[in-house]
Amino acid sequence: MTASPDLEQLAEIELQEEEEEDEEQQRSVPDAPPAPPDPSHPFYDVAQHGIIQVSGDDNYGRKLIVFSSCRLPPSHQLNHRRLLEYLKFTLDQYVEMDYILVYFHHGLRSSNKPSVKWLREAYGEFDRKYKKNLKTLYVVHPTSFIRMLWNIFRPVLSHKFGKKLMYVNYLAELREHLNYEQLFIPADVLRHDEKLRATQKGGASPSVKTPPPRPPLPTQQFGVSLQYIREKNKGAVIPPVMSQTVTYLKQKGLRTEGIFRRSAQVQIIKDVQKLYNLGKPVDFELYRNVHVPAVILKTFLRDLPEPVLTFRVYNQVQEMLGVGSSLRVTRCKQIVEGLPEHNFIVLKYLMSFLHTVSQESIINKMSASNLACVFGVNLVWPRHGSISLSALTPINIFTELLVEHFHTVFGSRCPPAQVTP
């Protein structure tokens, strides 16, 4: 096998060639990273650069974790050992559930690249618990350097891991797989993608073929507002998707370990969504997999044009860290009671169910905290842009309080009795 110094030299040559081809892009001013984490963060020295972000879920309920090479500072300014520890620290919060990695390669330079030796050690440290639930690794804007690394690592990569790798040449391709609007994409990566598309056909910028929007079907359930669903379903307060999945999961899923952490077969989820949107009956018994309705419930919430908690609440949730611990439940109650009546009823219905799930946590391993990690980003998100890693903490805290202190938070403002699951 080629000696390590030779590999390092080859990597250096490859990166220098790519930098020479991209001099104009290299001179562009990088965008500012997301809001920095609290200085007390155990990995503040690494986290402040915004290299790693958690961007909600993909289209099938799997957590999205983003690594942006353009955020890497020069190597002398970053301890790569700390970077590895921070990556593991982040993944440790999600590896018990199915997750997706998105790697933005653009911006890796000879000045900021980790060594090939470091990459080998990093792969060796990611044991089975990290690799088992990784469903896909999207490598965005791959270059000859990436393909060279792939050939170097091929002998030590497992066959299963190799099948999880997917090259993505243009950002538009991600729309087929991910909730693109909530994906954290650095401005440098966006500019680079525009440049690639502009030169794709001899300098002419290709038009992105987007089908014209069509009005939703009267039976539509996914991707339409709560109000639309209510109007088209004879005034039903709880959307049929929610009532049917919750009812089934209460009967079959409360004692399932890791419920809401697992994904389901993508084609099955598409088929179920289609049935709902066409107004056809769905029998979850046919799928013999309790994770199907669990994923459908999360997907329904994530596909709402406006989150259940509304856009207006996002900033209020972000301010939770500034509220004293003893006052947080009261503050949650105030925020929730300020919701429109319909949103309040739907949220109460969902939280009542999740509270019930948490009561079985000794068996299903889904405590209020674990449920918050899964559902938080599906209940509230900003009107524009994505959720940064630092913004996840107050969202998860808020959601955990809703689940754990359900009776206190929702106790006084009573919706109709028939909506309690």
mmCIF file with all atom_site columns, C-alpha atoms in Angstrom, residues 179-318:
data_model
loop_
_atom_site.group_PDB
_atom_site.id
_atom_site.type_symbol
_atom_site.label_atom_id
_atom_site.label_alt_id
_atom_site.label_comp_id
_atom_site.label_asym_id
_atom_site.label_entity_id
_atom_site.label_seq_id
_atom_site.pdbx_PDB_ins_code
_atom_site.Cartn_x
_atom_site.Cartn_y
_atom_site.Cartn_z
_atom_site.occupancy
_atom_site.B_iso_or_equiv
_atom_site.pdbx_formal_charge
_atom_site.auth_seq_id
_atom_site.auth_comp_id
_atom_site.auth_asym_id
_atom_site.auth_atom_id
_atom_site.pdbx_PDB_model_num
ATOM 1   C CA . ASN A 1 179 ? -36.358 19.238 3.334   1.00 0.00 ? 179 ASN A CA 1
ATOM 2   C CA . TYR A 1 180 ? -34.246 21.655 1.326   1.00 0.00 ? 180 TYR A CA 1
ATOM 3   C CA . GLU A 1 181 ? -35.719 24.835 2.793   1.00 0.00 ? 181 GLU A CA 1
ATOM 4   C CA . GLN A 1 182 ? -34.636 23.827 6.306   1.00 0.00 ? 182 GLN A CA 1
ATOM 5   C CA . LEU A 1 183 ? -31.195 22.616 5.232   1.00 0.00 ? 183 LEU A CA 1
ATOM 6   C CA . PHE A 1 184 ? -28.286 24.736 6.481   1.00 0.00 ? 184 PHE A CA 1
ATOM 7   C CA . ILE A 1 185 ? -26.272 25.692 3.369   1.00 0.00 ? 185 ILE A CA 1
ATOM 8   C CA . PRO A 1 186 ? -23.394 28.190 3.705   1.00 0.00 ? 186 PRO A CA 1
ATOM 9   C CA . ALA A 1 187 ? -23.480 31.129 1.294   1.00 0.00 ? 187 ALA A CA 1
ATOM 10  C CA . ASP A 1 188 ? -20.101 30.055 -0.137  1.00 0.00 ? 188 ASP A CA 1
ATOM 11  C CA . VAL A 1 189 ? -21.627 26.718 -1.132  1.00 0.00 ? 189 VAL A CA 1
ATOM 12  C CA . LEU A 1 190 ? -24.629 28.446 -2.737  1.00 0.00 ? 190 LEU A CA 1
ATOM 13  C CA . ARG A 1 191 ? -22.318 30.702 -4.762  1.00 0.00 ? 191 ARG A CA 1
ATOM 14  C CA . HIS A 1 192 ? -20.203 27.752 -5.835  1.00 0.00 ? 192 HIS A CA 1
ATOM 15  C CA . ASP A 1 193 ? -23.290 25.845 -6.956  1.00 0.00 ? 193 ASP A CA 1
ATOM 16  C CA . GLU A 1 194 ? -24.450 28.827 -9.027  1.00 0.00 ? 194 GLU A CA 1
ATOM 17  C CA . LYS A 1 195 ? -21.049 28.959 -10.696 1.00 0.00 ? 195 LYS A CA 1
ATOM 18  C CA . LEU A 1 196 ? -21.125 25.256 -11.512 1.00 0.00 ? 196 LEU A CA 1
ATOM 19  C CA . ARG A 1 197 ? -24.601 25.505 -13.017 1.00 0.00 ? 197 ARG A CA 1
ATOM 20  C CA . ALA A 1 198 ? -23.634 28.598 -15.013 1.00 0.00 ? 198 ALA A CA 1
ATOM 21  C CA . THR A 1 199 ? -20.733 26.740 -16.639 1.00 0.00 ? 199 THR A CA 1
ATOM 22  C CA . GLN A 1 200 ? -22.622 23.474 -17.096 1.00 0.00 ? 200 GLN A CA 1
ATOM 23  C CA . LYS A 1 201 ? -23.610 24.238 -20.682 1.00 0.00 ? 201 LYS A CA 1
ATOM 24  C CA . GLY A 1 202 ? -20.842 26.288 -22.189 1.00 0.00 ? 202 GLY A CA 1
ATOM 25  C CA . GLY A 1 203 ? -21.333 29.262 -19.907 1.00 0.00 ? 203 GLY A CA 1
ATOM 26  C CA . ALA A 1 204 ? -25.094 29.482 -20.138 1.00 0.00 ? 204 ALA A CA 1
ATOM 27  C CA . SER A 1 205 ? -26.903 29.157 -16.852 1.00 0.00 ? 205 SER A CA 1
ATOM 28  C CA . PRO A 1 206 ? -29.276 26.193 -17.186 1.00 0.00 ? 206 PRO A CA 1
ATOM 29  C CA . SER A 1 207 ? -32.839 26.746 -16.121 1.00 0.00 ? 207 SER A CA 1
ATOM 30  C CA . VAL A 1 208 ? -33.900 24.709 -13.140 1.00 0.00 ? 208 VAL A CA 1
ATOM 31  C CA . LYS A 1 209 ? -36.920 22.753 -14.265 1.00 0.00 ? 209 LYS A CA 1
ATOM 32  C CA . THR A 1 210 ? -39.507 23.132 -11.558 1.00 0.00 ? 210 THR A CA 1
ATOM 33  C CA . PRO A 1 211 ? -43.008 21.950 -12.315 1.00 0.00 ? 211 PRO A CA 1
ATOM 34  C CA . PRO A 1 212 ? -45.590 24.726 -11.991 1.00 0.00 ? 212 PRO A CA 1
ATOM 35  C CA . PRO A 1 213 ? -47.454 24.644 -8.683  1.00 0.00 ? 213 PRO A CA 1
ATOM 36  C CA . ARG A 1 214 ? -50.850 23.043 -8.878  1.00 0.00 ? 214 ARG A CA 1
ATOM 37  C CA . PRO A 1 215 ? -53.739 23.529 -6.508  1.00 0.00 ? 215 PRO A CA 1
ATOM 38  C CA . PRO A 1 216 ? -53.998 20.879 -3.799  1.00 0.00 ? 216 PRO A CA 1
ATOM 39  C CA . LEU A 1 217 ? -56.584 18.148 -4.069  1.00 0.00 ? 217 LEU A CA 1
ATOM 40  C CA . PRO A 1 218 ? -59.667 18.530 -1.858  1.00 0.00 ? 218 PRO A CA 1
ATOM 41  C CA . THR A 1 219 ? -58.473 15.379 -0.074  1.00 0.00 ? 219 THR A CA 1
ATOM 42  C CA . GLN A 1 220 ? -54.870 16.610 0.319   1.00 0.00 ? 220 GLN A CA 1
ATOM 43  C CA . GLN A 1 221 ? -53.307 15.940 3.741   1.00 0.00 ? 221 GLN A CA 1
ATOM 44  C CA . PHE A 1 222 ? -49.591 16.575 3.300   1.00 0.00 ? 222 PHE A CA 1
ATOM 45  C CA . GLY A 1 223 ? -48.152 19.988 2.499   1.00 0.00 ? 223 GLY A CA 1
ATOM 46  C CA . VAL A 1 224 ? -51.338 21.943 3.187   1.00 0.00 ? 224 VAL A CA 1
ATOM 47  C CA . SER A 1 225 ? -52.346 24.046 6.183   1.00 0.00 ? 225 SER A CA 1
ATOM 48  C CA . LEU A 1 226 ? -54.261 22.860 9.228   1.00 0.00 ? 226 LEU A CA 1
ATOM 49  C CA . GLN A 1 227 ? -57.041 25.243 8.249   1.00 0.00 ? 227 GLN A CA 1
ATOM 50  C CA . TYR A 1 228 ? -57.278 23.729 4.744   1.00 0.00 ? 228 TYR A CA 1
ATOM 51  C CA . ILE A 1 229 ? -57.511 20.219 6.157   1.00 0.00 ? 229 ILE A CA 1
ATOM 52  C CA . ARG A 1 230 ? -60.196 21.265 8.613   1.00 0.00 ? 230 ARG A CA 1
ATOM 53  C CA . GLU A 1 231 ? -62.285 22.953 5.925   1.00 0.00 ? 231 GLU A CA 1
ATOM 54  C CA . LYS A 1 232 ? -62.056 19.960 3.576   1.00 0.00 ? 232 LYS A CA 1
ATOM 55  C CA . ASN A 1 233 ? -62.797 17.385 6.287   1.00 0.00 ? 233 ASN A CA 1
ATOM 56  C CA . LYS A 1 234 ? -66.177 18.639 7.501   1.00 0.00 ? 234 LYS A CA 1
ATOM 57  C CA . GLY A 1 235 ? -64.689 20.714 10.270  1.00 0.00 ? 235 GLY A CA 1
ATOM 58  C CA . ALA A 1 236 ? -62.627 17.890 11.822  1.00 0.00 ? 236 ALA A CA 1
ATOM 59  C CA . VAL A 1 237 ? -60.467 19.592 14.453  1.00 0.00 ? 237 VAL A CA 1
ATOM 60  C CA . ILE A 1 238 ? -57.721 16.951 14.433  1.00 0.00 ? 238 ILE A CA 1
ATOM 61  C CA . PRO A 1 239 ? -56.301 16.147 10.976  1.00 0.00 ? 239 PRO A CA 1
ATOM 62  C CA . PRO A 1 240 ? -57.113 12.535 9.942   1.00 0.00 ? 240 PRO A CA 1
ATOM 63  C CA . VAL A 1 241 ? -53.427 11.669 9.569   1.00 0.00 ? 241 VAL A CA 1
ATOM 64  C CA . MET A 1 242 ? -52.776 12.649 13.174  1.00 0.00 ? 242 MET A CA 1
ATOM 65  C CA . SER A 1 243 ? -55.830 10.977 14.664  1.00 0.00 ? 243 SER A CA 1
ATOM 66  C CA . GLN A 1 244 ? -55.260 7.710  12.767  1.00 0.00 ? 244 GLN A CA 1
ATOM 67  C CA . THR A 1 245 ? -51.521 7.443  13.439  1.00 0.00 ? 245 THR A CA 1
ATOM 68  C CA . VAL A 1 246 ? -51.920 8.374  17.120  1.00 0.00 ? 246 VAL A CA 1
ATOM 69  C CA . THR A 1 247 ? -54.770 5.913  17.588  1.00 0.00 ? 247 THR A CA 1
ATOM 70  C CA . TYR A 1 248 ? -52.763 3.102  16.004  1.00 0.00 ? 248 TYR A CA 1
ATOM 71  C CA . LEU A 1 249 ? -49.581 3.915  17.910  1.00 0.00 ? 249 LEU A CA 1
ATOM 72  C CA . LYS A 1 250 ? -51.437 4.037  21.228  1.00 0.00 ? 250 LYS A CA 1
ATOM 73  C CA . GLN A 1 251 ? -52.650 0.511  20.549  1.00 0.00 ? 251 GLN A CA 1
ATOM 74  C CA . LYS A 1 252 ? -49.506 -0.980 19.031  1.00 0.00 ? 252 LYS A CA 1
ATOM 75  C CA . GLY A 1 253 ? -46.480 1.237  19.620  1.00 0.00 ? 253 GLY A CA 1
ATOM 76  C CA . LEU A 1 254 ? -46.295 2.431  23.217  1.00 0.00 ? 254 LEU A CA 1
ATOM 77  C CA . ARG A 1 255 ? -44.023 -0.403 24.287  1.00 0.00 ? 255 ARG A CA 1
ATOM 78  C CA . THR A 1 256 ? -41.855 -0.417 21.146  1.00 0.00 ? 256 THR A CA 1
ATOM 79  C CA . GLU A 1 257 ? -38.259 0.410  22.025  1.00 0.00 ? 257 GLU A CA 1
ATOM 80  C CA . GLY A 1 258 ? -37.021 3.450  20.118  1.00 0.00 ? 258 GLY A CA 1
ATOM 81  C CA . ILE A 1 259 ? -40.410 4.374  18.704  1.00 0.00 ? 259 ILE A CA 1
ATOM 82  C CA . PHE A 1 260 ? -39.987 7.540  16.573  1.00 0.00 ? 260 PHE A CA 1
ATOM 83  C CA . ARG A 1 261 ? -36.226 6.926  16.346  1.00 0.00 ? 261 ARG A CA 1
ATOM 84  C CA . ARG A 1 262 ? -36.378 4.505  13.428  1.00 0.00 ? 262 ARG A CA 1
ATOM 85  C CA . SER A 1 263 ? -37.181 5.249  9.810   1.00 0.00 ? 263 SER A CA 1
ATOM 86  C CA . ALA A 1 264 ? -39.214 3.094  7.453   1.00 0.00 ? 264 ALA A CA 1
ATOM 87  C CA . GLN A 1 265 ? -38.859 2.001  3.845   1.00 0.00 ? 265 GLN A CA 1
ATOM 88  C CA . VAL A 1 266 ? -38.966 5.119  1.703   1.00 0.00 ? 266 VAL A CA 1
ATOM 89  C CA . GLN A 1 267 ? -41.325 3.697  -0.922  1.00 0.00 ? 267 GLN A CA 1
ATOM 90  C CA . ILE A 1 268 ? -43.824 2.628  1.741   1.00 0.00 ? 268 ILE A CA 1
ATOM 91  C CA . ILE A 1 269 ? -43.895 6.150  3.184   1.00 0.00 ? 269 ILE A CA 1
ATOM 92  C CA . LYS A 1 270 ? -44.477 7.582  -0.296  1.00 0.00 ? 270 LYS A CA 1
ATOM 93  C CA . ASP A 1 271 ? -47.279 5.089  -0.896  1.00 0.00 ? 271 ASP A CA 1
ATOM 94  C CA . VAL A 1 272 ? -49.008 5.937  2.395   1.00 0.00 ? 272 VAL A CA 1
ATOM 95  C CA . GLN A 1 273 ? -48.729 9.672  1.723   1.00 0.00 ? 273 GLN A CA 1
ATOM 96  C CA . LYS A 1 274 ? -50.280 9.151  -1.707  1.00 0.00 ? 274 LYS A CA 1
ATOM 97  C CA . LEU A 1 275 ? -53.187 7.204  -0.230  1.00 0.00 ? 275 LEU A CA 1
ATOM 98  C CA . TYR A 1 276 ? -53.896 9.970  2.263   1.00 0.00 ? 276 TYR A CA 1
ATOM 99  C CA . ASN A 1 277 ? -53.645 12.697 -0.365  1.00 0.00 ? 277 ASN A CA 1
ATOM 100 C CA . LEU A 1 278 ? -56.089 10.838 -2.610  1.00 0.00 ? 278 LEU A CA 1
ATOM 101 C CA . GLY A 1 279 ? -58.523 10.409 0.258   1.00 0.00 ? 279 GLY A CA 1
ATOM 102 C CA . LYS A 1 280 ? -58.189 6.634  0.261   1.00 0.00 ? 280 LYS A CA 1
ATOM 103 C CA . PRO A 1 281 ? -58.251 4.521  3.447   1.00 0.00 ? 281 PRO A CA 1
ATOM 104 C CA . VAL A 1 282 ? -54.971 3.547  5.116   1.00 0.00 ? 282 VAL A CA 1
ATOM 105 C CA . ASP A 1 283 ? -54.679 0.288  7.066   1.00 0.00 ? 283 ASP A CA 1
ATOM 106 C CA . PHE A 1 284 ? -51.417 0.286  9.002   1.00 0.00 ? 284 PHE A CA 1
ATOM 107 C CA . GLU A 1 285 ? -51.890 -3.384 9.869   1.00 0.00 ? 285 GLU A CA 1
ATOM 108 C CA . LEU A 1 286 ? -50.993 -4.231 6.270   1.00 0.00 ? 286 LEU A CA 1
ATOM 109 C CA . TYR A 1 287 ? -47.436 -2.919 6.706   1.00 0.00 ? 287 TYR A CA 1
ATOM 110 C CA . ARG A 1 288 ? -46.594 -4.998 9.793   1.00 0.00 ? 288 ARG A CA 1
ATOM 111 C CA . ASN A 1 289 ? -44.252 -2.239 10.946  1.00 0.00 ? 289 ASN A CA 1
ATOM 112 C CA . VAL A 1 290 ? -45.174 0.150  13.753  1.00 0.00 ? 290 VAL A CA 1
ATOM 113 C CA . HIS A 1 291 ? -42.479 2.570  12.551  1.00 0.00 ? 291 HIS A CA 1
ATOM 114 C CA . VAL A 1 292 ? -44.514 3.350  9.413   1.00 0.00 ? 292 VAL A CA 1
ATOM 115 C CA . PRO A 1 293 ? -47.260 5.321  11.240  1.00 0.00 ? 293 PRO A CA 1
ATOM 116 C CA . ALA A 1 294 ? -44.576 6.861  13.493  1.00 0.00 ? 294 ALA A CA 1
ATOM 117 C CA . VAL A 1 295 ? -42.708 8.239  10.462  1.00 0.00 ? 295 VAL A CA 1
ATOM 118 C CA . ILE A 1 296 ? -45.973 9.325  8.819   1.00 0.00 ? 296 ILE A CA 1
ATOM 119 C CA . LEU A 1 297 ? -46.888 11.377 11.904  1.00 0.00 ? 297 LEU A CA 1
ATOM 120 C CA . LYS A 1 298 ? -43.516 13.155 11.924  1.00 0.00 ? 298 LYS A CA 1
ATOM 121 C CA . THR A 1 299 ? -43.641 13.685 8.154   1.00 0.00 ? 299 THR A CA 1
ATOM 122 C CA . PHE A 1 300 ? -47.118 15.222 8.381   1.00 0.00 ? 300 PHE A CA 1
ATOM 123 C CA . LEU A 1 301 ? -45.971 17.742 10.992  1.00 0.00 ? 301 LEU A CA 1
ATOM 124 C CA . ARG A 1 302 ? -42.823 18.614 9.064   1.00 0.00 ? 302 ARG A CA 1
ATOM 125 C CA . ASP A 1 303 ? -44.718 19.131 5.787   1.00 0.00 ? 303 ASP A CA 1
ATOM 126 C CA . LEU A 1 304 ? -47.083 21.753 7.199   1.00 0.00 ? 304 LEU A CA 1
ATOM 127 C CA . PRO A 1 305 ? -46.566 25.126 5.453   1.00 0.00 ? 305 PRO A CA 1
ATOM 128 C CA . GLU A 1 306 ? -46.527 26.719 8.902   1.00 0.00 ? 306 GLU A CA 1
ATOM 129 C CA . PRO A 1 307 ? -45.518 24.738 11.988  1.00 0.00 ? 307 PRO A CA 1
ATOM 130 C CA . VAL A 1 308 ? -48.093 23.794 14.603  1.00 0.00 ? 308 VAL A CA 1
ATOM 131 C CA . LEU A 1 309 ? -46.499 26.296 16.995  1.00 0.00 ? 309 LEU A CA 1
ATOM 132 C CA . THR A 1 310 ? -46.636 28.988 14.247  1.00 0.00 ? 310 THR A CA 1
ATOM 133 C CA . PHE A 1 311 ? -43.762 31.134 12.985  1.00 0.00 ? 311 PHE A CA 1
ATOM 134 C CA . ARG A 1 312 ? -44.537 33.830 15.538  1.00 0.00 ? 312 ARG A CA 1
ATOM 135 C CA . VAL A 1 313 ? -43.565 31.574 18.439  1.00 0.00 ? 313 VAL A CA 1
ATOM 136 C CA . TYR A 1 314 ? -40.073 30.764 17.120  1.00 0.00 ? 314 TYR A CA 1
ATOM 137 C CA . ASN A 1 315 ? -38.340 33.790 18.663  1.00 0.00 ? 315 ASN A CA 1
ATOM 138 C CA . GLN A 1 316 ? -40.185 33.287 21.948  1.00 0.00 ? 316 GLN A CA 1
ATOM 139 C CA . VAL A 1 317 ? -38.905 29.708 22.101  1.00 0.00 ? 317 VAL A CA 1
ATOM 140 C CA . GLN A 1 318 ? -35.368 30.878 21.364  1.00 0.00 ? 318 GLN A CA 1
#
